[in-house]
Amino acid sequence: MYKVCHSAEYVGATVEQGLARLQGSFPIKDAQHLLIYGSSTATGTLAIQFAKLSGHRVLTTCSPRHFELVRSLGTDAVYDYNAAAEATDNKLKYVLGTISLESSAKFCDVALSTKGGEYTALLTVPIKQENVNNH
């Protein structure tokens, strides 16, 4: 039991650090859309809750079989992780990636506004846009 509880502490710290890199302070002043890629992971489920408490409008991606789980945690919109990122309408400024693969980084790159934004992932997998800050 101790190992499970101890691991949860690290997941919480990871989420807090990732959100702090994206937004700076808590809570945010103006509600912004935040995409959490991989929202049904342990880190993703906690990130949804932290982001909502911080004042974000939370967009998420996961497998369709996990849609109800992430909806129950308060996400504002959920998308199939295989789907194109057109739903962001080139306005998304913040992305937290909980699956650190090249394919997930590419998805996040397409989802972010071409005008720039903030992207952070659990592991360093940079995206290509030059005007996006990779954390």
PDB file of C-alpha atoms in Angstrom:
ATOM      1  CA  MET A   1       0.000   0.000   0.000  1.00  0.00           C
ATOM      2  CA  TYR A   2       2.828   2.408   0.816  1.00  0.00           C
ATOM      3  CA  LYS A   3       4.301   2.066  -2.682  1.00  0.00           C
ATOM      4  CA  VAL A   4       0.964   2.905  -4.308  1.00  0.00           C
ATOM      5  CA  CYS A   5       0.436   5.993  -2.133  1.00  0.00           C
ATOM      6  CA  HIS A   6       4.023   7.091  -2.607  1.00  0.00           C
ATOM      7  CA  SER A   7       3.643   6.805  -6.403  1.00  0.00           C
ATOM      8  CA  ALA A   8       0.491   8.942  -6.332  1.00  0.00           C
ATOM      9  CA  GLU A   9       2.494  11.699  -4.669  1.00  0.00           C
ATOM     10  CA  TYR A  10       4.928  11.737  -7.601  1.00  0.00           C
ATOM     11  CA  VAL A  11       2.115  11.810 -10.150  1.00  0.00           C
ATOM     12  CA  GLY A  12       0.593  14.817  -8.386  1.00  0.00           C
ATOM     13  CA  ALA A  13       3.933  16.630  -8.317  1.00  0.00           C
ATOM     14  CA  THR A  14       4.453  15.864 -12.006  1.00  0.00           C
ATOM     15  CA  VAL A  15       1.061  17.321 -12.932  1.00  0.00           C
ATOM     16  CA  GLU A  16       1.595  20.420 -10.804  1.00  0.00           C
ATOM     17  CA  GLN A  17       5.001  21.021 -12.373  1.00  0.00           C
ATOM     18  CA  GLY A  18       3.653  20.547 -15.906  1.00  0.00           C
ATOM     19  CA  LEU A  19       0.774  22.962 -15.383  1.00  0.00           C
ATOM     20  CA  ALA A  20       3.062  25.504 -13.722  1.00  0.00           C
ATOM     21  CA  ARG A  21       5.333  25.413 -16.780  1.00  0.00           C
ATOM     22  CA  LEU A  22       2.368  26.157 -19.013  1.00  0.00           C
ATOM     23  CA  GLN A  23       0.503  28.775 -17.043  1.00  0.00           C
ATOM     24  CA  GLY A  24       2.827  30.167 -14.389  1.00  0.00           C
ATOM     25  CA  SER A  25       0.509  30.765 -11.446  1.00  0.00           C
ATOM     26  CA  PHE A  26      -2.595  29.203  -9.923  1.00  0.00           C
ATOM     27  CA  PRO A  27      -5.439  29.863 -10.467  1.00  0.00           C
ATOM     28  CA  ILE A  28      -5.269  31.413 -13.918  1.00  0.00           C
ATOM     29  CA  LYS A  29      -6.815  34.853 -14.400  1.00  0.00           C
ATOM     30  CA  ASP A  30      -8.727  34.165 -17.622  1.00  0.00           C
ATOM     31  CA  ALA A  31     -10.105  30.753 -18.540  1.00  0.00           C
ATOM     32  CA  GLN A  32      -8.059  29.278 -21.374  1.00  0.00           C
ATOM     33  CA  HIS A  33      -8.465  26.057 -23.296  1.00  0.00           C
ATOM     34  CA  LEU A  34      -5.907  23.429 -22.319  1.00  0.00           C
ATOM     35  CA  LEU A  35      -5.496  20.179 -24.240  1.00  0.00           C
ATOM     36  CA  ILE A  36      -4.426  17.159 -22.207  1.00  0.00           C
ATOM     37  CA  TYR A  37      -3.151  14.504 -24.596  1.00  0.00           C
ATOM     38  CA  GLY A  38      -3.517  11.069 -23.008  1.00  0.00           C
ATOM     39  CA  SER A  39      -6.140  12.070 -20.480  1.00  0.00           C
ATOM     40  CA  SER A  40      -7.061   8.544 -19.373  1.00  0.00           C
ATOM     41  CA  THR A  41      -3.554   7.816 -18.058  1.00  0.00           C
ATOM     42  CA  ALA A  42      -2.846   8.117 -14.319  1.00  0.00           C
ATOM     43  CA  THR A  43      -1.191  11.474 -14.924  1.00  0.00           C
ATOM     44  CA  GLY A  44      -3.905  12.577 -17.343  1.00  0.00           C
ATOM     45  CA  THR A  45      -6.794  11.861 -14.983  1.00  0.00           C
ATOM     46  CA  LEU A  46      -5.152  13.905 -12.256  1.00  0.00           C
ATOM     47  CA  ALA A  47      -4.229  16.650 -14.736  1.00  0.00           C
ATOM     48  CA  ILE A  48      -7.896  17.060 -15.701  1.00  0.00           C
ATOM     49  CA  GLN A  49      -8.830  17.726 -12.093  1.00  0.00           C
ATOM     50  CA  PHE A  50      -5.900  20.078 -11.404  1.00  0.00           C
ATOM     51  CA  ALA A  51      -6.550  21.996 -14.633  1.00  0.00           C
ATOM     52  CA  LYS A  52     -10.254  22.424 -13.838  1.00  0.00           C
ATOM     53  CA  LEU A  53      -9.411  23.654 -10.332  1.00  0.00           C
ATOM     54  CA  SER A  54      -6.933  26.091 -11.911  1.00  0.00           C
ATOM     55  CA  GLY A  55      -9.678  27.581 -14.079  1.00  0.00           C
ATOM     56  CA  HIS A  56      -8.952  26.011 -17.476  1.00  0.00           C
ATOM     57  CA  ARG A  57     -11.484  24.832 -20.010  1.00  0.00           C
ATOM     58  CA  VAL A  58     -10.162  21.303 -20.467  1.00  0.00           C
ATOM     59  CA  LEU A  59     -10.012  19.510 -23.816  1.00  0.00           C
ATOM     60  CA  THR A  60      -8.815  15.919 -23.740  1.00  0.00           C
ATOM     61  CA  THR A  61      -7.783  13.048 -25.971  1.00  0.00           C
ATOM     62  CA  CYS A  62      -8.010   9.365 -25.178  1.00  0.00           C
ATOM     63  CA  SER A  63      -9.342   6.108 -26.545  1.00  0.00           C
ATOM     64  CA  PRO A  64     -13.140   6.142 -27.057  1.00  0.00           C
ATOM     65  CA  ARG A  65     -13.496   3.378 -24.469  1.00  0.00           C
ATOM     66  CA  HIS A  66     -12.303   5.888 -21.824  1.00  0.00           C
ATOM     67  CA  PHE A  67     -14.555   8.804 -22.822  1.00  0.00           C
ATOM     68  CA  GLU A  68     -16.952   8.310 -19.889  1.00  0.00           C
ATOM     69  CA  LEU A  69     -14.071   8.180 -17.399  1.00  0.00           C
ATOM     70  CA  VAL A  70     -12.607  11.508 -18.486  1.00  0.00           C
ATOM     71  CA  ARG A  71     -16.053  13.103 -18.741  1.00  0.00           C
ATOM     72  CA  SER A  72     -16.739  12.049 -15.149  1.00  0.00           C
ATOM     73  CA  LEU A  73     -13.594  13.939 -14.085  1.00  0.00           C
ATOM     74  CA  GLY A  74     -14.863  17.221 -15.513  1.00  0.00           C
ATOM     75  CA  THR A  75     -13.380  17.548 -18.991  1.00  0.00           C
ATOM     76  CA  ASP A  76     -15.182  20.066 -21.184  1.00  0.00           C
ATOM     77  CA  ALA A  77     -14.628  18.109 -24.423  1.00  0.00           C
ATOM     78  CA  VAL A  78     -13.100  14.746 -25.266  1.00  0.00           C
ATOM     79  CA  TYR A  79     -11.691  13.596 -28.608  1.00  0.00           C
ATOM     80  CA  ASP A  80     -10.401  10.314 -29.972  1.00  0.00           C
ATOM     81  CA  TYR A  81      -6.617  10.392 -29.743  1.00  0.00           C
ATOM     82  CA  ASN A  82      -6.463   9.199 -33.360  1.00  0.00           C
ATOM     83  CA  ALA A  83      -8.626  12.078 -34.604  1.00  0.00           C
ATOM     84  CA  ALA A  84      -7.306  15.164 -36.297  1.00  0.00           C
ATOM     85  CA  ALA A  85      -6.859  18.236 -34.120  1.00  0.00           C
ATOM     86  CA  GLU A  86      -9.132  20.485 -36.201  1.00  0.00           C
ATOM     87  CA  ALA A  87     -11.457  20.993 -33.237  1.00  0.00           C
ATOM     88  CA  THR A  88      -9.045  23.561 -31.797  1.00  0.00           C
ATOM     89  CA  ASP A  89      -9.757  25.955 -34.694  1.00  0.00           C
ATOM     90  CA  ASN A  90      -6.132  27.194 -34.677  1.00  0.00           C
ATOM     91  CA  LYS A  91      -6.707  28.934 -31.315  1.00  0.00           C
ATOM     92  CA  LEU A  92      -5.197  26.508 -28.803  1.00  0.00           C
ATOM     93  CA  LYS A  93      -2.328  27.943 -26.747  1.00  0.00           C
ATOM     94  CA  TYR A  94      -1.705  25.286 -24.068  1.00  0.00           C
ATOM     95  CA  VAL A  95      -0.987  21.553 -24.338  1.00  0.00           C
ATOM     96  CA  LEU A  96       0.076  19.052 -21.689  1.00  0.00           C
ATOM     97  CA  GLY A  97       1.219  15.727 -23.162  1.00  0.00           C
ATOM     98  CA  THR A  98       1.089  12.699 -20.886  1.00  0.00           C
ATOM     99  CA  ILE A  99       2.162  10.260 -23.622  1.00  0.00           C
ATOM    100  CA  SER A 100       5.662  11.221 -24.677  1.00  0.00           C
ATOM    101  CA  LEU A 101       5.984   9.732 -28.137  1.00  0.00           C
ATOM    102  CA  GLU A 102       6.881  11.336 -31.439  1.00  0.00           C
ATOM    103  CA  SER A 103       3.357  10.603 -32.711  1.00  0.00           C
ATOM    104  CA  SER A 104       1.739  12.337 -29.727  1.00  0.00           C
ATOM    105  CA  ALA A 105       4.065  15.330 -30.122  1.00  0.00           C
ATOM    106  CA  LYS A 106       3.020  15.588 -33.787  1.00  0.00           C
ATOM    107  CA  PHE A 107      -0.656  15.545 -32.774  1.00  0.00           C
ATOM    108  CA  CYS A 108      -0.035  18.310 -30.232  1.00  0.00           C
ATOM    109  CA  ASP A 109       1.934  20.314 -32.798  1.00  0.00           C
ATOM    110  CA  VAL A 110      -1.027  20.257 -35.193  1.00  0.00           C
ATOM    111  CA  ALA A 111      -3.464  21.091 -32.382  1.00  0.00           C
ATOM    112  CA  LEU A 112      -1.571  24.202 -31.238  1.00  0.00           C
ATOM    113  CA  SER A 113      -2.207  27.559 -32.837  1.00  0.00           C
ATOM    114  CA  THR A 114       0.170  28.506 -35.634  1.00  0.00           C
ATOM    115  CA  LYS A 115       0.499  31.837 -33.791  1.00  0.00           C
ATOM    116  CA  GLY A 116       2.370  30.094 -30.974  1.00  0.00           C
ATOM    117  CA  GLY A 117       1.713  28.570 -27.608  1.00  0.00           C
ATOM    118  CA  GLU A 118       3.048  26.513 -24.736  1.00  0.00           C
ATOM    119  CA  TYR A 119       3.725  22.770 -24.848  1.00  0.00           C
ATOM    120  CA  THR A 120       5.024  20.488 -22.148  1.00  0.00           C
ATOM    121  CA  ALA A 121       5.257  16.714 -21.946  1.00  0.00           C
ATOM    122  CA  LEU A 122       6.368  14.219 -19.332  1.00  0.00           C
ATOM    123  CA  LEU A 123       9.475  13.454 -21.377  1.00  0.00           C
ATOM    124  CA  THR A 124      11.250  15.774 -23.774  1.00  0.00           C
ATOM    125  CA  VAL A 125       9.753  15.184 -27.208  1.00  0.00           C
ATOM    126  CA  PRO A 126       9.844  18.614 -28.868  1.00  0.00           C
ATOM    127  CA  ILE A 127       7.354  19.759 -31.454  1.00  0.00           C
ATOM    128  CA  LYS A 128       8.351  21.465 -34.690  1.00  0.00           C
ATOM    129  CA  GLN A 129       6.684  24.893 -34.551  1.00  0.00           C
ATOM    130  CA  GLU A 130       9.360  27.501 -33.954  1.00  0.00           C
ATOM    131  CA  ASN A 131       7.012  29.894 -32.161  1.00  0.00           C
ATOM    132  CA  VAL A 132       5.905  27.328 -29.552  1.00  0.00           C
ATOM    133  CA  ASN A 133       7.760  27.103 -26.254  1.00  0.00           C
ATOM    134  CA  ASN A 134       8.736  23.491 -25.535  1.00  0.00           C
ATOM    135  CA  HIS A 135       9.108  22.895 -21.785  1.00  0.00           C
TER     136      HIS A 135
END
